[in-house]
Short mmCIF file of C-alpha atoms in Angstrom, two decimals:
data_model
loop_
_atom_site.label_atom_id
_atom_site.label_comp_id
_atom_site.label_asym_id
_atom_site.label_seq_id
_atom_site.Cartn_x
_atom_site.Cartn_y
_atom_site.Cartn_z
CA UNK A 1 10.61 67.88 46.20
CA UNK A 2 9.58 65.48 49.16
CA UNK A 3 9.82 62.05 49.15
CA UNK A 4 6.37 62.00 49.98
CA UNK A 5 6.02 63.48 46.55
CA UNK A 6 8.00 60.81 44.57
CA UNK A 7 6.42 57.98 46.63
CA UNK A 8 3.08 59.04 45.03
CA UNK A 9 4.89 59.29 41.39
CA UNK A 10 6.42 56.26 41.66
CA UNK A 11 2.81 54.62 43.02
CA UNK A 12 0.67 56.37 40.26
CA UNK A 13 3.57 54.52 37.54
CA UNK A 14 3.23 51.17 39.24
CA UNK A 15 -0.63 51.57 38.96
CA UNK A 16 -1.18 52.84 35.74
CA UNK A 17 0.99 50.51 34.21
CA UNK A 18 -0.81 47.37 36.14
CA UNK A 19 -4.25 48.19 34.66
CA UNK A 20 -3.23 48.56 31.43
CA UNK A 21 -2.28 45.06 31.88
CA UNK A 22 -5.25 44.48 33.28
CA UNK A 23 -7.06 46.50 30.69
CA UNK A 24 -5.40 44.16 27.97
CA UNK A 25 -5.87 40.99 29.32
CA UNK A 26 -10.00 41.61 29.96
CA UNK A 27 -9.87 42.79 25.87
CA UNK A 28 -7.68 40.11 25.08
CA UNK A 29 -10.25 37.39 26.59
CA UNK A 30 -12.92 38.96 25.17
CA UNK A 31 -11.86 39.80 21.84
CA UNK A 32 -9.18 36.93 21.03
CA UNK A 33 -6.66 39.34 20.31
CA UNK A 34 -3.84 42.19 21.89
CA UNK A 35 -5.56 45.19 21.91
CA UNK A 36 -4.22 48.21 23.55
CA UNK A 37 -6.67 49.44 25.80
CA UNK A 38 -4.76 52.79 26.61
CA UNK A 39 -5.69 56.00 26.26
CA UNK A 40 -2.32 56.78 25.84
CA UNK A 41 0.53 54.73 23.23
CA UNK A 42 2.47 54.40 27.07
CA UNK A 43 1.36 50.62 28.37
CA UNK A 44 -0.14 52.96 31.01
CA UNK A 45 -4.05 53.69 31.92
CA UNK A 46 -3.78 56.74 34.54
CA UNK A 47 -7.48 56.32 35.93
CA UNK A 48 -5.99 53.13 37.95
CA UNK A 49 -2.90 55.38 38.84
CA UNK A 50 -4.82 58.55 40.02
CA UNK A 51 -7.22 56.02 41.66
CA UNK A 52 -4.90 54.33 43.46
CA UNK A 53 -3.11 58.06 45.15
CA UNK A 54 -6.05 59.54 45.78
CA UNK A 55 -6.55 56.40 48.07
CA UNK A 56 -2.89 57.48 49.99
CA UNK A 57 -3.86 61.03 50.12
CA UNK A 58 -7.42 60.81 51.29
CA UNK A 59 -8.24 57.42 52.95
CA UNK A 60 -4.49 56.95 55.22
CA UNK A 61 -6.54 57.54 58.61
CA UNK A 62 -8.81 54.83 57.73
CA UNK A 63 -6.14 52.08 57.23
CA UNK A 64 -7.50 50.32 60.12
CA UNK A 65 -11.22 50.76 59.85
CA UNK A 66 -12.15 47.58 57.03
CA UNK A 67 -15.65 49.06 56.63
CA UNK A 68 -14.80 52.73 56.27
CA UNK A 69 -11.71 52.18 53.93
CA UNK A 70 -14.30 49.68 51.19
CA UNK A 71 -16.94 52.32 51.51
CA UNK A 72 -14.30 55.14 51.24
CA UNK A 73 -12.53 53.66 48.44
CA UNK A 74 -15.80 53.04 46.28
CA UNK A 75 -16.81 56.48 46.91
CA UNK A 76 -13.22 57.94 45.72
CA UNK A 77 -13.06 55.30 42.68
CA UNK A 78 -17.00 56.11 41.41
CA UNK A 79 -16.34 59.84 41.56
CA UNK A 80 -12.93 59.98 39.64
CA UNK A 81 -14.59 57.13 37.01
CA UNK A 82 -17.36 59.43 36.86
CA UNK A 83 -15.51 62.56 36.22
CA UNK A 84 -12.85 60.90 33.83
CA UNK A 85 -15.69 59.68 31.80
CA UNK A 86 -17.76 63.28 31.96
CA UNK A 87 -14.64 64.76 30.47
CA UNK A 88 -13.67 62.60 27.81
CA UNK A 89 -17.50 62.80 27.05
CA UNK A 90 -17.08 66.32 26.86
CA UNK A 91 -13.92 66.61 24.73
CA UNK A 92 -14.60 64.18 22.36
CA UNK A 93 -18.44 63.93 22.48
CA UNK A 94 -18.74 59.97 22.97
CA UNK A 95 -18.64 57.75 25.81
CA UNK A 96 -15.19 56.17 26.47
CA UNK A 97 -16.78 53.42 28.46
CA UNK A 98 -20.44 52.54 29.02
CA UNK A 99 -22.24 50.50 31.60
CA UNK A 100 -25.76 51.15 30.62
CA UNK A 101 -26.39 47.41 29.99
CA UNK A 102 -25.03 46.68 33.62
CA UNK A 103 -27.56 46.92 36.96
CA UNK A 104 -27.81 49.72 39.37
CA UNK A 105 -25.21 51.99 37.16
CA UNK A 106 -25.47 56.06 36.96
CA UNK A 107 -25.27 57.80 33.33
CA UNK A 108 -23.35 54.54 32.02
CA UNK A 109 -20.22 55.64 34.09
CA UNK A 110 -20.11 53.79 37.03
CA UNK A 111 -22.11 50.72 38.23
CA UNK A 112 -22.14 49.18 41.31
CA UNK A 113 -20.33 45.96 40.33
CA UNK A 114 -17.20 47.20 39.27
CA UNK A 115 -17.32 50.45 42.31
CA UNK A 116 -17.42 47.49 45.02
CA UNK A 117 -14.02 46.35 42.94
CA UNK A 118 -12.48 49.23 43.49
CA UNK A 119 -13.51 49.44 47.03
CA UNK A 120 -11.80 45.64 47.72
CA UNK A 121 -9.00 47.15 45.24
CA UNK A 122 -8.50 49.97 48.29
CA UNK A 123 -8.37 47.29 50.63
CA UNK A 124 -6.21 45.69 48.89
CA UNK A 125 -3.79 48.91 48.19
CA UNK A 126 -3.79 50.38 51.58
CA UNK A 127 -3.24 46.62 53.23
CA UNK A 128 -0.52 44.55 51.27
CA UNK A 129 0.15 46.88 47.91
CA UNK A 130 1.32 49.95 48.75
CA UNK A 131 3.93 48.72 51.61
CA UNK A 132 5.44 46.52 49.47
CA UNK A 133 6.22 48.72 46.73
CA UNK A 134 7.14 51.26 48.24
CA UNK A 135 9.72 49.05 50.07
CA UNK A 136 10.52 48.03 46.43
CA UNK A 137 11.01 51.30 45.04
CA UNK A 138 13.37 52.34 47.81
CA UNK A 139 15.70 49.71 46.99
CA UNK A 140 16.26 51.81 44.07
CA UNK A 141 19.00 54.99 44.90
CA UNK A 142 17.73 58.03 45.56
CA UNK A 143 19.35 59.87 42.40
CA UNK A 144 18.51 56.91 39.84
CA UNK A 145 15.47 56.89 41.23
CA UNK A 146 14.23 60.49 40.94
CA UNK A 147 15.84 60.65 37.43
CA UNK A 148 13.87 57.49 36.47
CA UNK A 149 10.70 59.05 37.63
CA UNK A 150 11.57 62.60 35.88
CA UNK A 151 12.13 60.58 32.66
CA UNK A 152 8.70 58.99 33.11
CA UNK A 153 7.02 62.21 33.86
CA UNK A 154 8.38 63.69 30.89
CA UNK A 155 7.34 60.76 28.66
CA UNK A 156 3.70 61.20 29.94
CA UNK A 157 3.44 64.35 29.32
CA UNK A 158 4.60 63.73 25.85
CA UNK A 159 2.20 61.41 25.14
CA UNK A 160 -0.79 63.06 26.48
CA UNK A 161 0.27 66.01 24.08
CA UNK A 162 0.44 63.80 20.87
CA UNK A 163 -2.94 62.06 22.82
CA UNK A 164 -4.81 65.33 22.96
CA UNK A 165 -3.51 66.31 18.88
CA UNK A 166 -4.58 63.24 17.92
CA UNK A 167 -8.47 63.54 19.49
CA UNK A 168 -8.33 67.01 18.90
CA UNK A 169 -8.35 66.41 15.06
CA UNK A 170 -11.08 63.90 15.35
CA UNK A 171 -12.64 66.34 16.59
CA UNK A 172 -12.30 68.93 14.63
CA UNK A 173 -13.23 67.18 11.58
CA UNK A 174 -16.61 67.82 12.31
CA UNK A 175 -16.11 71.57 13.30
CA UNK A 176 -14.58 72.63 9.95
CA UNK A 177 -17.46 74.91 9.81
CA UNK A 178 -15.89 76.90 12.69
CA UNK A 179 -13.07 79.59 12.10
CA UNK A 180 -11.22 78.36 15.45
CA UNK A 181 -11.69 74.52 14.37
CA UNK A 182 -10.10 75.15 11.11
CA UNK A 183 -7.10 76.92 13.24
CA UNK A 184 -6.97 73.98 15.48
CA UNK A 185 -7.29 71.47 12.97
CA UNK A 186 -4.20 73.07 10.61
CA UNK A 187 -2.22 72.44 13.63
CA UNK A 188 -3.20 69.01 14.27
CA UNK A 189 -2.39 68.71 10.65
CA UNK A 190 0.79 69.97 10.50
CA UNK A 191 1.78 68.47 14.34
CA UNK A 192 2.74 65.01 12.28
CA UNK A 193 -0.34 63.16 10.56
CA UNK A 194 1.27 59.91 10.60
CA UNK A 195 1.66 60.04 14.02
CA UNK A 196 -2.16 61.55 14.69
CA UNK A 197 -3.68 58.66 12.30
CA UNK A 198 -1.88 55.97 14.07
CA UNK A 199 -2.95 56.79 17.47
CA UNK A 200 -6.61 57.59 15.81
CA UNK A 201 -6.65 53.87 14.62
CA UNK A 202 -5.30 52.50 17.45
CA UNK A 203 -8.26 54.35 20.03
CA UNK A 204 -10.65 53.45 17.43
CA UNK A 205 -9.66 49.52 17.70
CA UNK A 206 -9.61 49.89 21.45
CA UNK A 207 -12.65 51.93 21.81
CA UNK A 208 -15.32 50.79 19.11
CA UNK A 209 -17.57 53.22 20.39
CA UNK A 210 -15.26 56.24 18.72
CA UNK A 211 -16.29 55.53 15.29
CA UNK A 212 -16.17 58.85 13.73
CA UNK A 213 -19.13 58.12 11.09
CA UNK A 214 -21.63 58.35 14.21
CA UNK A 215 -19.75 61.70 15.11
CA UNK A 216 -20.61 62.78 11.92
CA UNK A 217 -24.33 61.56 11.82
CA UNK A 218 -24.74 64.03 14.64
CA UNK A 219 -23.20 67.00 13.05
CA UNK A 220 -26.57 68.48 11.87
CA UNK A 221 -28.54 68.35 15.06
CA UNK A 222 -25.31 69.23 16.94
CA UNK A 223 -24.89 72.70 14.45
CA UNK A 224 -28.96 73.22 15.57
CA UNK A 225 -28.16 72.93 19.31
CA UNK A 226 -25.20 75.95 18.49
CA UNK A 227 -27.01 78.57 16.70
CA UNK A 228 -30.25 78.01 18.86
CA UNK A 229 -28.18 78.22 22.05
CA UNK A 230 -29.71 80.77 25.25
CA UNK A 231 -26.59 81.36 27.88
CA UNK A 232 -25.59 79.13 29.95
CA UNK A 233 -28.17 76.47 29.07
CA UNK A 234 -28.28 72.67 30.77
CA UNK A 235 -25.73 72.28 32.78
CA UNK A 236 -22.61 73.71 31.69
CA UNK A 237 -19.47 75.46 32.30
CA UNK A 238 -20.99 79.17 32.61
CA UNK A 239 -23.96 77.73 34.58
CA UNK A 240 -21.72 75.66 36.82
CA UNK A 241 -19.96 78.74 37.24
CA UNK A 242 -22.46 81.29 38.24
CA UNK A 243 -24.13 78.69 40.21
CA UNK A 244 -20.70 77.41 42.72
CA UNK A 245 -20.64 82.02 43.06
CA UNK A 246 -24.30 81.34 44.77
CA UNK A 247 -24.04 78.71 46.06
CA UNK A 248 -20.45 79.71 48.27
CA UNK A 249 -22.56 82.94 49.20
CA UNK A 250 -25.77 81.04 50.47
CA UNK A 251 -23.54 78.78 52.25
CA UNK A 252 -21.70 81.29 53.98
CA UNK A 253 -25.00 83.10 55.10
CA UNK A 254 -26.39 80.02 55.92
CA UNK A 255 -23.48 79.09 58.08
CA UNK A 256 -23.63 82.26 59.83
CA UNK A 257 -26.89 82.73 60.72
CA UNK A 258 -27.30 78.67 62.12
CA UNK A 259 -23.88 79.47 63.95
CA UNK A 260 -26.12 82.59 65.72
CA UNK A 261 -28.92 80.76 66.34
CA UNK A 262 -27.21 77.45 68.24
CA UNK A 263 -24.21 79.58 69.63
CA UNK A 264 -25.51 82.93 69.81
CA UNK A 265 -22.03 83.52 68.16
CA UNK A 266 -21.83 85.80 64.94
CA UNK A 267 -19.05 84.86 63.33
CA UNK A 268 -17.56 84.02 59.88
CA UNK A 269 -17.79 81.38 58.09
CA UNK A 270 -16.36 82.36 54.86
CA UNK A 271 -13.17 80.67 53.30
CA UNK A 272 -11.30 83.74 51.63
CA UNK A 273 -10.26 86.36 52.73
CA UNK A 274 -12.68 89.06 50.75
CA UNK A 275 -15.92 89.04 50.56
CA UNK A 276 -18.46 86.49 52.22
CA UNK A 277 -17.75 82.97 50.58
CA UNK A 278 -17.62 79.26 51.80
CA UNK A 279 -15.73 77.32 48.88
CA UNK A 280 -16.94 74.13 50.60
CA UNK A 281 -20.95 75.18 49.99
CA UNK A 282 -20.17 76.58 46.17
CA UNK A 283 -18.37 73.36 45.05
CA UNK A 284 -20.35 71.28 46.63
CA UNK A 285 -23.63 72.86 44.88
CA UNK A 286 -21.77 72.23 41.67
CA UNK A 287 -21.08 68.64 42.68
CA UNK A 288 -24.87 67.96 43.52
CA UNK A 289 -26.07 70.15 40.52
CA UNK A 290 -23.23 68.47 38.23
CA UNK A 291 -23.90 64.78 39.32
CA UNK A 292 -27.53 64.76 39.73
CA UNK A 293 -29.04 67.67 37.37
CA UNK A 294 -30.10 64.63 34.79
CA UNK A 295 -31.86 63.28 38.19
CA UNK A 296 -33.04 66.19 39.60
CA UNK A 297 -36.80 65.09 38.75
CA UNK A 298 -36.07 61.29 41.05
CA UNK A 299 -38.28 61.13 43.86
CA UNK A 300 -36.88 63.21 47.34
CA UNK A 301 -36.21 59.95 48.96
CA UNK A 302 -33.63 59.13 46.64
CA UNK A 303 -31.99 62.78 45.91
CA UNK A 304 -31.64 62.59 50.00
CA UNK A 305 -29.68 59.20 50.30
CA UNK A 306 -27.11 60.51 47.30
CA UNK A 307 -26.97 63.65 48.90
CA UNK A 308 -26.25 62.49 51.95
CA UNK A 309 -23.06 59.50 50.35
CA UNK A 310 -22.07 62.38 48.38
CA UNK A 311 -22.17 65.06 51.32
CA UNK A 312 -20.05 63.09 53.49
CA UNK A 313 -17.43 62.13 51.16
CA UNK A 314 -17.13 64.91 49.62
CA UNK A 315 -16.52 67.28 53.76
CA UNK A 316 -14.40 64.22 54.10
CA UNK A 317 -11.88 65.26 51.28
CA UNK A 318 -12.51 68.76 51.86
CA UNK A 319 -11.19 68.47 55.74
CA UNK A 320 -7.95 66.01 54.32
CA UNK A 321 -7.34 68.30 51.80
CA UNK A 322 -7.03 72.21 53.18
CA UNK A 323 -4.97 70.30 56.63
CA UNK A 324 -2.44 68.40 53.82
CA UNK A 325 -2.17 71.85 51.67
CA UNK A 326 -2.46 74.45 54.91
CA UNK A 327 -1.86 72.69 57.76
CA UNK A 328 -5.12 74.25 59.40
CA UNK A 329 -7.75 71.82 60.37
CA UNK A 330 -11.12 74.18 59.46
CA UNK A 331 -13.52 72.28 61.95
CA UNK A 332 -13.51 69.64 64.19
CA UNK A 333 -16.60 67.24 65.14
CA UNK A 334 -14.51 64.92 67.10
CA UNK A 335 -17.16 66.04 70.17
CA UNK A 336 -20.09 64.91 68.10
CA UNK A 337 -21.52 61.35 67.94
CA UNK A 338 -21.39 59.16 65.32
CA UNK A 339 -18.31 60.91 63.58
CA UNK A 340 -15.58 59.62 61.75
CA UNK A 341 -12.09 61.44 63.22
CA UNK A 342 -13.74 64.22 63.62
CA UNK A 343 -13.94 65.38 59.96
CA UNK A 344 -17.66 64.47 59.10
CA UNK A 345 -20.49 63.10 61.37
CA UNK A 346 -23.81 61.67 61.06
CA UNK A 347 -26.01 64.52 61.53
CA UNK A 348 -24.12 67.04 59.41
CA UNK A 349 -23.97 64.36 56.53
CA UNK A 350 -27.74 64.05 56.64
CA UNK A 351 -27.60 68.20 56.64
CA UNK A 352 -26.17 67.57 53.35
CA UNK A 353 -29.04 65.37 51.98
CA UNK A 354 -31.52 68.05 53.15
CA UNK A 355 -29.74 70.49 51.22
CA UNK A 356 -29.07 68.67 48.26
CA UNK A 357 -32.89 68.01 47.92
CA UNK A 358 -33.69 71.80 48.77
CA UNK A 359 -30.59 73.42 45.91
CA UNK A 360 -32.48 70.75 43.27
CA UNK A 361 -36.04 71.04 44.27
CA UNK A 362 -36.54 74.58 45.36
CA UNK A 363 -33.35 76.49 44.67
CA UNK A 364 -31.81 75.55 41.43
CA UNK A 365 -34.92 75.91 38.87
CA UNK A 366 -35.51 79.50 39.70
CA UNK A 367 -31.54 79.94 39.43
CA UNK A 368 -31.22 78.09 36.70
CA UNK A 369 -34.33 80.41 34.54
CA UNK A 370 -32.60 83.75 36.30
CA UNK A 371 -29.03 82.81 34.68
CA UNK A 372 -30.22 81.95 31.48
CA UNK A 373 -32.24 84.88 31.11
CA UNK A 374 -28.95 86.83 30.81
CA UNK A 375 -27.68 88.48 27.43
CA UNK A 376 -24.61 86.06 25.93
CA UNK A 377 -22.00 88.85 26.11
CA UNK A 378 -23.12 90.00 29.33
CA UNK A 379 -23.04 86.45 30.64
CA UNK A 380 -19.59 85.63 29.45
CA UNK A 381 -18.32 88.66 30.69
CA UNK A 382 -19.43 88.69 34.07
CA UNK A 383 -19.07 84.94 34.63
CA UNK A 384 -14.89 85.39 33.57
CA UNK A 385 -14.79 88.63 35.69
CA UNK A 386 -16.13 85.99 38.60
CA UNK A 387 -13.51 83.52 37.95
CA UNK A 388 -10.36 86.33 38.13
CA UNK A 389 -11.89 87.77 40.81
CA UNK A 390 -11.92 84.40 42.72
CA UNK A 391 -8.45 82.82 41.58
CA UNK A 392 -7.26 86.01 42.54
CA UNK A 393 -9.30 85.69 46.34
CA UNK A 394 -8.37 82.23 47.20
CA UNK A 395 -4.59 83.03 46.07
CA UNK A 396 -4.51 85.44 48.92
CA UNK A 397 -5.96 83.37 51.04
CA UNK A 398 -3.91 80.37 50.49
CA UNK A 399 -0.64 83.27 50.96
CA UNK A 400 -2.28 84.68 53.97
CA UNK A 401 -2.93 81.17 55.66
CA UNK A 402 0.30 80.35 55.29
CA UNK A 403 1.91 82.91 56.33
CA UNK A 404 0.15 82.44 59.57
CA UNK A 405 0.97 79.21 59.87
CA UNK A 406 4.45 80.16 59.13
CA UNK A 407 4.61 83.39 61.99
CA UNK A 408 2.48 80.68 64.29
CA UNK A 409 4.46 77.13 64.30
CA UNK A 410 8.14 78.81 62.92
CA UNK A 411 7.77 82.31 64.63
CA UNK A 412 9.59 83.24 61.80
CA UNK A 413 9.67 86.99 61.30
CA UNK A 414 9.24 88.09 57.50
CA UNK A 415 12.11 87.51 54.72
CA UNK A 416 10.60 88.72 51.58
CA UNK A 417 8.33 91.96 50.49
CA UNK A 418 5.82 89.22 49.99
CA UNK A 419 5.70 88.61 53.62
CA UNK A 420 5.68 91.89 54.55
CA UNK A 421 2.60 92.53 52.67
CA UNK A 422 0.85 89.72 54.39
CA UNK A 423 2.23 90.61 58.29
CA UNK A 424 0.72 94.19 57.20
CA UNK A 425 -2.84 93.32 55.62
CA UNK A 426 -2.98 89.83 57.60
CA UNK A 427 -2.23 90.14 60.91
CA UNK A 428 -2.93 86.70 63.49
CA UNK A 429 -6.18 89.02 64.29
CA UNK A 430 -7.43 90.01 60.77
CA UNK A 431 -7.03 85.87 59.93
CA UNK A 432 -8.47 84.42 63.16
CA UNK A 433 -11.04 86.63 62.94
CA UNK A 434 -12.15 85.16 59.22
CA UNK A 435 -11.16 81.97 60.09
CA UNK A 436 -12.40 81.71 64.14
CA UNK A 437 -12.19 77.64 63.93
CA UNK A 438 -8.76 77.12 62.22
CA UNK A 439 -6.29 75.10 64.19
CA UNK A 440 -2.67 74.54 63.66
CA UNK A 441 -1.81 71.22 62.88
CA UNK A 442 1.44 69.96 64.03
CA UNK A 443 3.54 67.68 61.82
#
């Protein structure tokens, strides 16, 4: 492992463990009392923790621009509060935390007031924070040090285990009507119920609003929702699914054909290897669809602007992440105005609000009746064929990118069968020809 790696570990600790303390102090004004505001029994809250690293990882070239790095961190913060909260929502069918009663919020996730925190707490991270602790932390020797951390990753994962049990049981006591539930919940049972109830009490003082009675005051109209249920309805994992396959495949036509039009150049635009797919266009129709399906009937004005914040944030992460994980910077705008280092620019972010107002206003209803008009079985099966099909794609890709990064910057000839396979079926041509605007990134 890098340091790199344990700097982040060691970071994410320091974090986590600092909002829990700030956690308990806000509930202990408030309530006159020591509650533990973890999710976990660890005097750690991971949202700060993940919050704070995704700041390293994705905001380290804006260090010196003030404005970018507040309106970059509020963007990163909003999106993993929003997600976080989506999830728990999802697993345990109540909000964790709710901001309905608070101005200019979205869903009761995030609200403007506490994402312009986090944007001063990014400030405050990438400026004074994270220097000084990680000078602290390598004051500590290497070997205690990476034991310490080992010790601490082990003990999370622990917890989240006995965690999970514990809200998995809540949860299943209002699925007993469901042959898998009762599976899951004789497991829970049997895990340790002393342990389960004592975490269960604990969440419930921490988080009054997981009081199971309301869970089970929505059993009925919840077991009416199940058997009257057409495929892939709302805005769920199967529809998600089906929609990020068309949306990659637009995107990828799209791309080509504006490429051809501008350039006169017909090339591709796809992002793996088979078949004729940009990853960037399908998640980022699930991210539109995903974050503003519940406001897909808001005026376009409005759809526009959040496409647009959204957009730009989101080709922003995309650009950091593939040149951390691949080395290969995928495009470059640097020659553009108005960009910001040459991973997103002006015009192409306001692309992204036109699109996100033509996938929710023209695109997605149609595509939305089409995929629910498919048989249950026939949906499931196709949608899980998709899914192996793709995990097996990008896999390839990822192995065939870097073994051309490898033959490219090492001019390292092949050790393994592995990388035999890939100088056969991936020559430099095959992969600059699928990838024409990939450049090598030194380190």
């Amino acid at each position: 492992m890098s340091s790199v790696f344990y700097d982040l570990v060691w970071l994410f600790f320091l974090y986590s463990f600092a909002g829990w303390l700030l956690e308990v102090l806000q509930a202990a004004v408030k309530r006159h009392k020591f509650v533990n505001r973890g999710l976990l029994n660890l005097p750690l809250c991971p949202i700060y923790g993940t919050v704070a690293v995704s700041y390293v990882i994705f905001l380290g070239e804006l260090k010196d621009q003030w404005f970018f790095l507040l309106l970059g961190g509020m963007i990163l913060s909003a999106f993993v509060e929003l997600l976080s909260g989506k999830l728990l929502e999802a697993i345990f069918h109540r909000k964790w935390w709710d901001y309905s009663q608070e101005r200019f919020q979205f869903e009761g996730y995030i609200c403007l007031k506490y994402t312009v925190i986090w944007g001063l707490f990014a400030l405050l991270c990438m400026k004074l924070l994270n220097p000084l602790l990680l000078s602290l932390g390598h004051l500590i020797p290497a070997l205690p040090r990476i034991i310490i951390l080992w010790v601490l990753i082990g003990l999370l994962v622990a917890d989240l285990i006995s965690s999970s049990a514990a809200i998995l049981q809540l949860r299943v006591r209002i699925r007993r009507f469901d042959a898998l539930g009762e599976e899951l919940g004789s497991f829970t049972d049997r895990l340790g119920n002393a342990l389960t109830r004592r975490i269960q009490r604990r969440m419930m003082k921490a988080y009054p609003n997981l009081e199971t009675e309301k869970l089970w005051k929505e059993k009925d109209s919840w077991l009416h929702r199940e058997k009257a249920a057409v495929f892939a309805q709302g805005c769920g994992f199967y529809k998600l699914t089906l929609l990020f396959f068309i949306g990659a495949f637009l995107g990828d036509i799209i791309e080509t054909i504006f490429c051809y039009v501008t350039a006169g150049v017909l090339m591709s635009r796809s992002s793996v290897v088979y078949g004729p797919f940009s990853i960037v266009w399908g998640l980022g129709c699930v991210l539109f669809t995903a974050i503003l399906y519940r406001w897909r009937d808001k005026s376009d004005r409005y759809i526009f602007l959040v496409g647009t914040i959204i957009g730009g944030a989101y080709e922003y992460a995309c650009s950091v992440f593939t040149e951390l994980v691949f080395g290969t910077v995928f495009w470059d705008y640097s020659h553009i105005p108005f960009n910001l280092g040459g991973r997103i620019n002006l015009l192409y972010c306001f692309f992204w609000g036109i699109a996100a107002v033509l996938w929710l206003k023209v695109l997605f209803p149609p595509l939305s009746n089409l995929i629910e008009k498919l048989p249950m079985k026939t949906g499931k099966l196709l949608t899980w064929a998709l899914v192996v099909f793709m995990v097996f794609n990008m896999a390839m890709s990822s192995l065939a990118l870097a073994r051309y990064t490898e033959r490219n910057t090492l001019d390292q000839p092949s050790q393994t069968p592995l990388g035999d396979f890939l100088d056969d079926h991936f020559p430099d041509e095959r992969v600059e020809r699928i990838y024409p605007n990939a450049i090598i990134v030194d380190d």
